[in-house]
Amino acid sequence: MDDNKKILQVKSYEEALEKIFIKEQVRDYSLERVRKLYENMGFPLDGIKCIHIAGTNGKGSTCQMIFSILKQAHKKVALFTSPHLVDLRERFQSNEGYIEKDEFVSILNYILKFGVSLSFFELCTLIAFEFFRRKKVEYAIVEVGFGGLLDSTNIINPHITAITSIGYDHMDFLGNTLEEISYQKAGIIKPGIPIIYNHKNEIIEKIAYEKGAFLIFAGEKETNLLGAYQKKNSGIAYEIAKYLGIQENIIKTGLMQVNHLGRLQYITKNLLIDGAHNEDGLKELKKYIDTLRKNFETIVLCFALKKGKNIDIILKIFGEQDFFVIVDSANTFMLEASENIQKSLLSLGKSGTILSPDEIYLLSQKNKKTLYLAFGSLYMIGEFLRF
């Protein structure tokens, strides 16, 4: 850094948000920059047992399950997860809750002093690691952003790793085949460190063997989270907790007290939100919705799409549905314009009404025999949490 270059510090949480949300323009898909800064920060995770979780679907739920178990066991634990639904601070949690606003500002200013240009996610990653150090936690749960091999979280030396389900997502970065995607996810596997998984995968097994990483296959366990697929995620969390030496009764209690915003979450009795946005996630969502059809006269699909996402996959899975609503989200930066989605629907022989979250909520209050399902983007469903 140029000694004459003045690093502007932020003075408030609101100013910090403005600073951090312009960071996405700085992108560099290697770990050199973030690893070097991590070293300059004095290796903030030294002495902390890190649990590193990758996967296409289920990694966030699995992280929340482990978080619940370790809190139940009265361990000092912190969590870094993404994305957030309402408040950026959701990404940084400890036993005490979300990171405090003044602490966030303090850590951001500390990192900015190094004068290194970082992407949004790189900056969030390092904020999390410094947060863990300041909280003096025993355990840190770290969720991969996407992929694994080149994800900025992959600079850590984990105590244990896990890979949840693998499917098609972020293919422009991770590859077009499950083999290529699996290779990226398996990038978190470290020599001699246990790796837990719950599905047959030759790539994971091959890389684990080459690195001398001990493979642990997870079964299914009960959890309070809705959706049959959550039992698979719960199985991974169970095996991690067992490896950490947590007692069986504490594990079971923790798995029944998981709080995960936006995953099959009922806002009202007939307004349901879910973060499903890729093929595997949407298929699991449909399985759950099919179990509800007997309880409602009509099901209305309310969805949004992240920019670059194709509507075809939604029609492939929910194509027989007659009622589509395009959610007119306030998050125009990340999401495709509602009008463009409506045109795409029309070109495929379907119609869709554009409604705001407020309008959808009001309709759900009037039509109690109709289920309104909001899904398709985690960036959108957070808008329903204020109801």
mmCIF file with all atom_site columns, C-alpha atoms in Angstrom, residues 60 80-92 145 260-262 275 377-383:
data_model
loop_
_atom_site.group_PDB
_atom_site.id
_atom_site.type_symbol
_atom_site.label_atom_id
_atom_site.label_alt_id
_atom_site.label_comp_id
_atom_site.label_asym_id
_atom_site.label_entity_id
_atom_site.label_seq_id
_atom_site.pdbx_PDB_ins_code
_atom_site.Cartn_x
_atom_site.Cartn_y
_atom_site.Cartn_z
_atom_site.occupancy
_atom_site.B_iso_or_equiv
_atom_site.pdbx_formal_charge
_atom_site.auth_seq_id
_atom_site.auth_comp_id
_atom_site.auth_asym_id
_atom_site.auth_atom_id
_atom_site.pdbx_PDB_model_num
ATOM 1  C CA . GLY A 1 60  ? -26.826 -23.406 5.020  1.00 0.00 ? 60  GLY A CA 1
ATOM 2  C CA . PHE A 1 80  ? -20.473 -17.356 8.967  1.00 0.00 ? 80  PHE A CA 1
ATOM 3  C CA . THR A 1 81  ? -23.206 -18.031 6.430  1.00 0.00 ? 81  THR A CA 1
ATOM 4  C CA . SER A 1 82  ? -24.685 -16.511 3.282  1.00 0.00 ? 82  SER A CA 1
ATOM 5  C CA . PRO A 1 83  ? -26.653 -14.955 1.795  1.00 0.00 ? 83  PRO A CA 1
ATOM 6  C CA . HIS A 1 84  ? -28.609 -12.800 4.215  1.00 0.00 ? 84  HIS A CA 1
ATOM 7  C CA . LEU A 1 85  ? -32.341 -12.264 3.814  1.00 0.00 ? 85  LEU A CA 1
ATOM 8  C CA . VAL A 1 86  ? -32.934 -8.923  5.529  1.00 0.00 ? 86  VAL A CA 1
ATOM 9  C CA . ASP A 1 87  ? -29.910 -7.749  7.511  1.00 0.00 ? 87  ASP A CA 1
ATOM 10 C CA . LEU A 1 88  ? -26.280 -8.216  6.445  1.00 0.00 ? 88  LEU A CA 1
ATOM 11 C CA . ARG A 1 89  ? -25.484 -9.060  10.078 1.00 0.00 ? 89  ARG A CA 1
ATOM 12 C CA . GLU A 1 90  ? -27.324 -12.383 9.658  1.00 0.00 ? 90  GLU A CA 1
ATOM 13 C CA . ARG A 1 91  ? -24.093 -13.630 8.083  1.00 0.00 ? 91  ARG A CA 1
ATOM 14 C CA . PHE A 1 92  ? -22.104 -13.143 11.300 1.00 0.00 ? 92  PHE A CA 1
ATOM 15 C CA . GLY A 1 145 ? -20.018 -19.069 -0.670 1.00 0.00 ? 145 GLY A CA 1
ATOM 16 C CA . HIS A 1 260 ? -33.260 -21.226 9.634  1.00 0.00 ? 260 HIS A CA 1
ATOM 17 C CA . LEU A 1 261 ? -34.933 -18.222 8.051  1.00 0.00 ? 261 LEU A CA 1
ATOM 18 C CA . GLY A 1 262 ? -36.538 -18.631 4.654  1.00 0.00 ? 262 GLY A CA 1
ATOM 19 C CA . GLY A 1 275 ? -35.218 -20.241 -0.824 1.00 0.00 ? 275 GLY A CA 1
ATOM 20 C CA . SER A 1 377 ? -34.566 -16.301 -4.845 1.00 0.00 ? 377 SER A CA 1
ATOM 21 C CA . LEU A 1 378 ? -33.238 -15.795 -1.344 1.00 0.00 ? 378 LEU A CA 1
ATOM 22 C CA . TYR A 1 379 ? -32.789 -12.142 -2.318 1.00 0.00 ? 379 TYR A CA 1
ATOM 23 C CA . MET A 1 380 ? -36.575 -11.810 -2.642 1.00 0.00 ? 380 MET A CA 1
ATOM 24 C CA . ILE A 1 381 ? -38.137 -13.966 0.068  1.00 0.00 ? 381 ILE A CA 1
ATOM 25 C CA . GLY A 1 382 ? -36.571 -11.885 2.825  1.00 0.00 ? 382 GLY A CA 1
ATOM 26 C CA . GLU A 1 383 ? -39.076 -9.157  1.933  1.00 0.00 ? 383 GLU A CA 1
#
